[in-house]
XYZ file of C-alpha atoms in Angstrom:
399
model
C -0.070 -0.039 -0.023
C 1.297 3.519 -0.803
C 0.602 6.331 1.837
C -2.503 7.701 -0.582
C -4.181 4.292 -0.655
C -4.086 1.648 -3.335
C -1.603 -0.672 -4.369
C 2.172 0.524 -4.754
C 3.232 0.136 -8.471
C 6.675 -1.293 -9.327
C 7.463 1.984 -11.262
C 5.138 4.812 -10.542
C 6.158 6.715 -13.727
C 6.266 3.635 -16.227
C 2.853 3.734 -17.293
C 2.982 7.712 -17.696
C 6.103 7.668 -19.823
C 4.852 4.684 -22.015
C 1.591 6.548 -22.759
C 3.159 9.891 -23.315
C 5.801 8.651 -25.453
C 3.314 6.702 -27.615
C 1.116 9.627 -27.749
C 3.990 11.654 -28.935
C 4.594 9.279 -31.854
C 0.946 9.475 -32.881
C 1.264 13.548 -32.574
C 4.229 13.548 -35.021
C 2.093 11.795 -37.720
C -0.888 14.173 -36.912
C 1.233 17.182 -37.318
C 2.420 16.041 -40.761
C -1.002 15.104 -41.711
C -2.268 18.592 -40.850
C 0.431 20.023 -43.013
C -0.393 17.910 -45.888
C -4.055 18.502 -45.748
C -3.641 22.392 -45.480
C -1.659 22.342 -48.640
C -4.072 19.748 -50.530
C -7.132 20.390 -52.498
C -8.789 19.494 -49.244
C -7.498 22.876 -47.651
C -10.841 24.711 -48.100
C -12.812 21.876 -46.387
C -10.274 21.553 -43.491
C -10.081 25.413 -42.550
C -13.950 25.702 -43.362
C -14.651 22.976 -40.763
C -12.656 24.561 -38.015
C -14.763 27.729 -38.676
C -17.881 26.286 -38.476
C -20.048 27.238 -35.350
C -21.853 25.244 -32.852
C -23.427 26.373 -29.596
C -22.142 29.840 -30.119
C -18.586 28.812 -30.690
C -16.548 27.675 -33.568
C -15.226 24.235 -33.743
C -11.680 25.483 -33.400
C -12.707 27.530 -30.356
C -14.479 24.215 -28.769
C -11.104 22.330 -29.398
C -8.794 25.080 -27.973
C -11.102 26.187 -24.953
C -13.026 23.090 -24.333
C -11.412 19.898 -25.263
C -7.779 21.283 -24.277
C -9.293 21.848 -20.850
C -8.923 18.025 -20.409
C -5.395 18.350 -21.387
C -4.728 20.870 -18.814
C -6.343 18.934 -16.269
C -4.004 16.105 -16.903
C -1.238 18.579 -16.672
C -2.335 19.855 -13.324
C -2.708 16.176 -12.021
C 0.802 15.472 -13.147
C 2.278 18.634 -11.631
C 0.377 17.738 -8.313
C 1.400 14.072 -8.220
C 5.033 14.908 -9.088
C 5.171 17.570 -6.416
C 3.606 15.562 -3.546
C 4.520 12.073 -4.300
C 6.914 11.762 -7.196
C 10.146 12.705 -8.736
C 9.733 16.393 -7.539
C 8.488 15.514 -3.996
C 11.809 16.523 -2.227
C 14.076 19.558 -2.771
C 17.187 17.532 -3.709
C 15.037 16.293 -6.513
C 13.776 19.216 -7.550
C 16.887 21.550 -7.874
C 18.130 20.166 -11.071
C 14.805 20.077 -13.244
C 13.724 23.178 -11.630
C 16.815 25.268 -12.475
C 17.089 23.589 -15.979
C 13.491 24.546 -16.595
C 13.879 28.212 -15.373
C 17.046 28.353 -17.720
C 14.975 26.748 -20.629
C 12.190 29.207 -20.376
C 14.259 32.430 -19.995
C 16.890 32.015 -22.769
C 14.046 31.227 -25.455
C 12.153 34.239 -24.411
C 15.167 36.567 -24.496
C 16.111 35.027 -28.030
C 12.459 35.809 -29.222
C 12.551 39.427 -27.720
C 15.991 40.326 -29.320
C 14.897 39.222 -32.772
C 11.436 41.139 -32.514
C 12.587 44.150 -30.590
C 11.806 46.307 -33.597
C 8.080 45.739 -33.609
C 6.216 46.290 -30.346
C 3.253 44.113 -31.596
C 5.231 40.973 -32.042
C 6.640 41.045 -28.460
C 3.280 39.518 -27.116
C 4.654 36.388 -28.490
C 7.755 36.297 -26.214
C 6.542 33.134 -24.214
C 5.733 31.058 -27.485
C 9.377 29.459 -27.458
C 9.559 28.914 -23.778
C 7.320 25.703 -23.681
C 8.427 21.966 -24.007
C 5.989 19.505 -25.395
C 6.339 16.278 -23.048
C 4.616 13.940 -25.354
C 6.584 14.792 -28.445
C 9.969 14.927 -26.801
C 9.334 11.612 -25.063
C 8.143 10.094 -28.435
C 11.658 10.903 -29.736
C 13.131 9.217 -26.977
C 11.008 6.311 -27.322
C 12.097 5.993 -30.900
C 15.551 5.686 -29.534
C 14.731 2.714 -27.353
C 17.452 1.592 -24.894
C 19.946 4.228 -26.224
C 18.478 6.793 -23.703
C 18.654 5.686 -19.978
C 15.541 5.849 -17.995
C 17.063 8.669 -15.764
C 17.080 10.913 -18.726
C 13.454 10.179 -19.381
C 12.557 11.013 -16.010
C 14.668 14.173 -16.028
C 13.122 15.440 -19.238
C 9.707 14.626 -17.841
C 10.294 16.487 -14.622
C 11.536 19.313 -16.577
C 8.802 19.520 -18.971
C 6.210 19.284 -16.178
C 7.928 22.272 -14.211
C 8.021 24.041 -17.731
C 4.135 23.387 -17.991
C 3.527 24.936 -14.501
C 5.504 27.928 -15.601
C 3.501 28.109 -18.960
C 0.338 27.976 -16.950
C 1.384 30.743 -14.738
C 2.469 32.746 -17.893
C -0.861 32.338 -19.503
C -2.841 33.459 -16.203
C -0.662 36.312 -15.734
C 0.026 37.659 -19.136
C -2.641 36.446 -21.582
C -5.713 37.636 -19.705
C -6.733 41.155 -21.023
C -10.484 41.580 -19.738
C -12.047 40.299 -16.533
C -15.546 40.009 -15.747
C -15.567 40.317 -11.901
C -19.161 38.820 -11.453
C -18.243 35.490 -13.406
C -14.642 35.504 -11.727
C -16.394 35.661 -8.369
C -18.611 32.775 -9.401
C -15.530 30.648 -10.379
C -13.941 31.508 -6.772
C -17.000 30.133 -5.225
C -16.760 26.851 -6.925
C -13.021 26.884 -6.050
C -14.070 27.346 -2.383
C -16.631 24.432 -2.747
C -13.915 22.215 -4.248
C -11.467 22.953 -1.571
C -14.251 22.199 1.183
C -14.916 18.893 -0.541
C -11.354 17.960 -0.303
C -10.789 19.087 3.369
C -13.771 17.099 4.083
C -12.735 14.098 2.812
C -14.972 13.546 -0.345
C -13.650 10.749 -2.683
C -16.410 10.639 -5.276
C -14.918 11.799 -8.590
C -18.318 12.550 -10.194
C -18.870 15.282 -7.526
C -15.632 17.133 -8.357
C -16.252 16.883 -12.166
C -19.555 18.289 -12.006
C -18.084 21.139 -9.913
C -15.302 21.245 -12.478
C -17.724 21.703 -15.280
C -19.292 24.598 -13.585
C -16.021 25.940 -13.050
C -15.062 25.674 -16.560
C -18.182 27.587 -17.708
C -17.593 30.327 -15.071
C -13.979 30.713 -16.078
C -14.874 30.919 -19.881
C -17.183 33.831 -18.991
C -14.890 35.551 -16.805
C -12.192 36.388 -19.351
C -9.549 34.063 -17.743
C -8.617 31.377 -20.180
C -11.090 28.694 -19.760
C -8.493 25.705 -19.852
C -7.029 27.046 -16.717
C -10.067 25.601 -15.189
C -8.699 22.290 -15.547
C -5.640 23.007 -13.551
C -7.440 24.412 -10.659
C -9.780 21.381 -10.623
C -6.688 19.114 -10.552
C -5.271 20.731 -7.783
C -8.552 20.014 -5.655
C -8.486 16.233 -6.387
C -7.630 14.164 -3.415
C -4.374 12.232 -3.311
C -5.424 10.101 -0.391
C -7.467 6.833 -0.887
C -10.290 5.573 1.155
C -10.372 3.717 4.343
C -11.199 0.450 2.551
C -7.789 0.663 0.519
C -9.241 2.048 -2.639
C -6.900 3.755 -5.011
C -6.782 7.638 -4.500
C -8.966 9.656 -6.619
C -6.188 11.563 -8.266
C -4.432 8.348 -9.430
C -7.938 6.990 -10.607
C -8.600 10.030 -12.641
C -5.119 10.534 -14.071
C -5.118 6.859 -15.413
C -8.617 7.293 -16.858
C -7.986 10.234 -18.771
C -4.216 9.855 -19.849
C -5.059 7.575 -22.837
C -7.873 10.094 -23.944
C -5.481 12.896 -23.649
C -2.485 11.137 -25.542
C -4.588 9.675 -28.431
C -7.397 11.872 -28.826
C -7.156 15.394 -27.147
C -3.765 16.249 -28.134
C -3.811 14.794 -31.741
C -7.141 16.563 -32.334
C -5.591 19.880 -31.104
C -2.516 19.154 -33.248
C -4.386 18.373 -36.273
C -6.700 21.524 -35.946
C -3.696 23.933 -35.083
C -0.698 22.564 -36.973
C -2.181 23.057 -40.508
C -0.765 26.023 -42.187
C -0.672 26.876 -45.849
C 2.847 27.088 -47.326
C 1.616 28.597 -50.636
C 3.911 31.591 -51.473
C 6.487 30.427 -48.741
C 9.790 31.985 -49.432
C 13.126 32.431 -47.664
C 12.277 35.894 -46.689
C 9.070 34.824 -45.197
C 11.014 32.182 -43.131
C 13.346 35.038 -41.875
C 10.470 37.222 -40.667
C 10.957 38.053 -36.939
C 8.077 36.078 -35.614
C 8.910 32.995 -37.423
C 12.599 33.447 -36.780
C 12.138 34.199 -33.130
C 10.134 31.098 -32.439
C 12.315 28.849 -34.279
C 15.563 30.083 -32.953
C 14.134 30.364 -29.526
C 13.075 26.767 -29.654
C 16.264 25.430 -31.376
C 19.020 27.674 -30.099
C 17.574 29.172 -26.841
C 15.949 25.894 -25.311
C 19.170 24.013 -25.512
C 21.300 26.739 -24.470
C 19.264 27.596 -21.476
C 18.703 23.880 -20.396
C 22.110 22.645 -20.830
C 23.972 25.621 -19.323
C 21.668 25.840 -16.263
C 22.180 22.012 -15.760
C 25.923 22.394 -16.278
C 26.216 25.266 -13.640
C 24.089 23.513 -11.133
C 26.034 20.292 -11.218
C 29.428 22.207 -11.176
C 28.392 24.079 -8.103
C 27.653 20.977 -6.383
C 23.875 21.686 -5.912
C 22.751 18.505 -7.688
C 24.086 15.274 -9.410
C 23.835 14.412 -12.975
C 21.001 11.902 -13.846
C 22.336 8.308 -13.226
C 24.079 6.800 -16.446
C 23.804 10.269 -18.329
C 27.065 11.750 -19.785
C 27.173 15.502 -20.776
C 26.669 14.465 -24.212
C 23.534 12.730 -23.249
C 22.193 15.726 -21.247
C 22.996 17.909 -24.210
C 20.837 15.595 -26.464
C 17.983 15.946 -23.898
C 18.572 19.660 -23.826
C 18.054 19.620 -27.544
C 14.870 17.572 -27.244
C 13.498 20.137 -24.707
C 13.233 22.382 -27.788
C 10.369 20.484 -29.092
C 7.611 22.942 -28.102
C 4.734 21.710 -30.288
C 1.471 21.676 -28.259
C 2.024 24.464 -25.722
C 3.894 26.857 -28.033
C 1.058 26.712 -30.541
C -1.423 27.297 -27.561
C 0.462 30.183 -26.474
C 0.684 31.485 -29.889
C -3.248 31.487 -30.247
C -3.445 33.528 -27.177
C -0.597 36.009 -28.247
C -2.134 36.687 -31.660
C -5.826 36.298 -31.525
C -6.750 38.658 -33.996
C -3.879 38.296 -36.722
C -4.160 34.989 -38.774
C -1.142 35.883 -40.756
C 0.866 36.132 -37.478
C -0.569 32.881 -36.172
C 0.550 31.185 -39.418
C 4.028 32.643 -38.787
C 4.120 31.204 -35.388
C 2.993 27.728 -36.727
C 5.788 27.597 -39.169
C 8.374 28.776 -36.431
C 6.974 26.144 -34.071
C 7.255 23.430 -36.650
C 10.657 24.281 -37.810
C 12.109 24.823 -34.273
C 10.428 21.705 -32.953
C 11.722 19.415 -35.977
C 15.168 20.814 -35.781
C 15.342 20.184 -32.152
C 13.891 16.720 -32.371
C 16.347 15.564 -35.160
C 19.462 17.273 -33.504
C 18.691 15.570 -30.110
C 18.222 12.197 -31.732
C 21.318 12.443 -33.524
C 23.327 13.606 -30.529
C 21.743 10.787 -28.321
C 22.732 8.234 -30.856
C 26.175 9.495 -31.188
C 26.507 9.633 -27.454
C 25.371 6.104 -27.066
C 28.093 5.027 -29.263
C 30.732 7.260 -27.483
C 29.851 5.938 -24.168
C 29.841 2.252 -24.920
C 33.376 2.837 -26.491
C 34.572 4.719 -23.505
C 32.717 2.880 -20.694
C 31.852 6.239 -19.103
C 29.148 6.099 -16.559
C 28.052 9.172 -15.030
C 27.021 9.771 -11.420
C 23.374 9.398 -10.767
C 20.569 11.724 -9.369
C 19.585 9.890 -6.145
């Protein structure tokens, strides 16, 4: 039994890593398919379907504000689980991925700002290259098989989860323009009810989910992005099981929605948002500030921020390297952190809601930066595996 009720698993992160990695592989195919469709005779039907309205919102709006709330619910559950009972549950474990994530968010933002300093309107997109896509990055690692040690997968997962936490905070703080106080107060009332349910020992998931649905509606009306309701709901889900030994509600909900998020929610989001017409695309357009800022931020900024932050933390004696990870392998993972697909596209939609042309520039930048990071990261990890086998190098582990 674990301290939250239920049966202890041999490897608490194994199912998570497996599903995220498989979902990442699916996401790669969906992103490629969206680009093909958007540049085929089906392009008109594709874009038209996304703009069709139902229930007062467009299909694209339902996907980005409704369906993606389930993704953010899973993100919130993962964050809470890791902080309370996982790889981030103690300060020694938090130090390395926290510092690496901070560097990996700050440097890409600085790269973007430097390349867009001449156009003030473009600066709203500063946070776009700061995000790491857990599923996509783990999907690349999965394709490498045993060439990447498990400690690196855990390190990348922890880094990306902290990265997601930062992205959620950024969305709440910087991409909320207008607030409806009445609706916000109603959302606050639901949050108070959720907290009371948790403190009162309620364990029925359906009660939390009904309250969560109301919370989503009130947050949607309040002006705060509706998907943040998913994170708020996640934080209220109990991590303790019942007296009879049943599994904790948080674990039950996480395991229930994980496959749906990996194989439905994120692929649908990717298909709806990755499609961009490449008609008239030229080298000059690829060099436009937004496209270049996003691509360079993801590829150059991420690897620089993550790797140098990790190097400094270890050299200062604040943390150890992940077990079995040479510096070459850590550099490969730093490159994979530049795969920003899902969250980067999402922030791009929030940053430029009224400019389709700028959103297309963001999409191209995200695709280029993520693709370059994935390919370069895979090549470095392949080369590092061969070098480590030849030299017999074994790095110190992260305890």
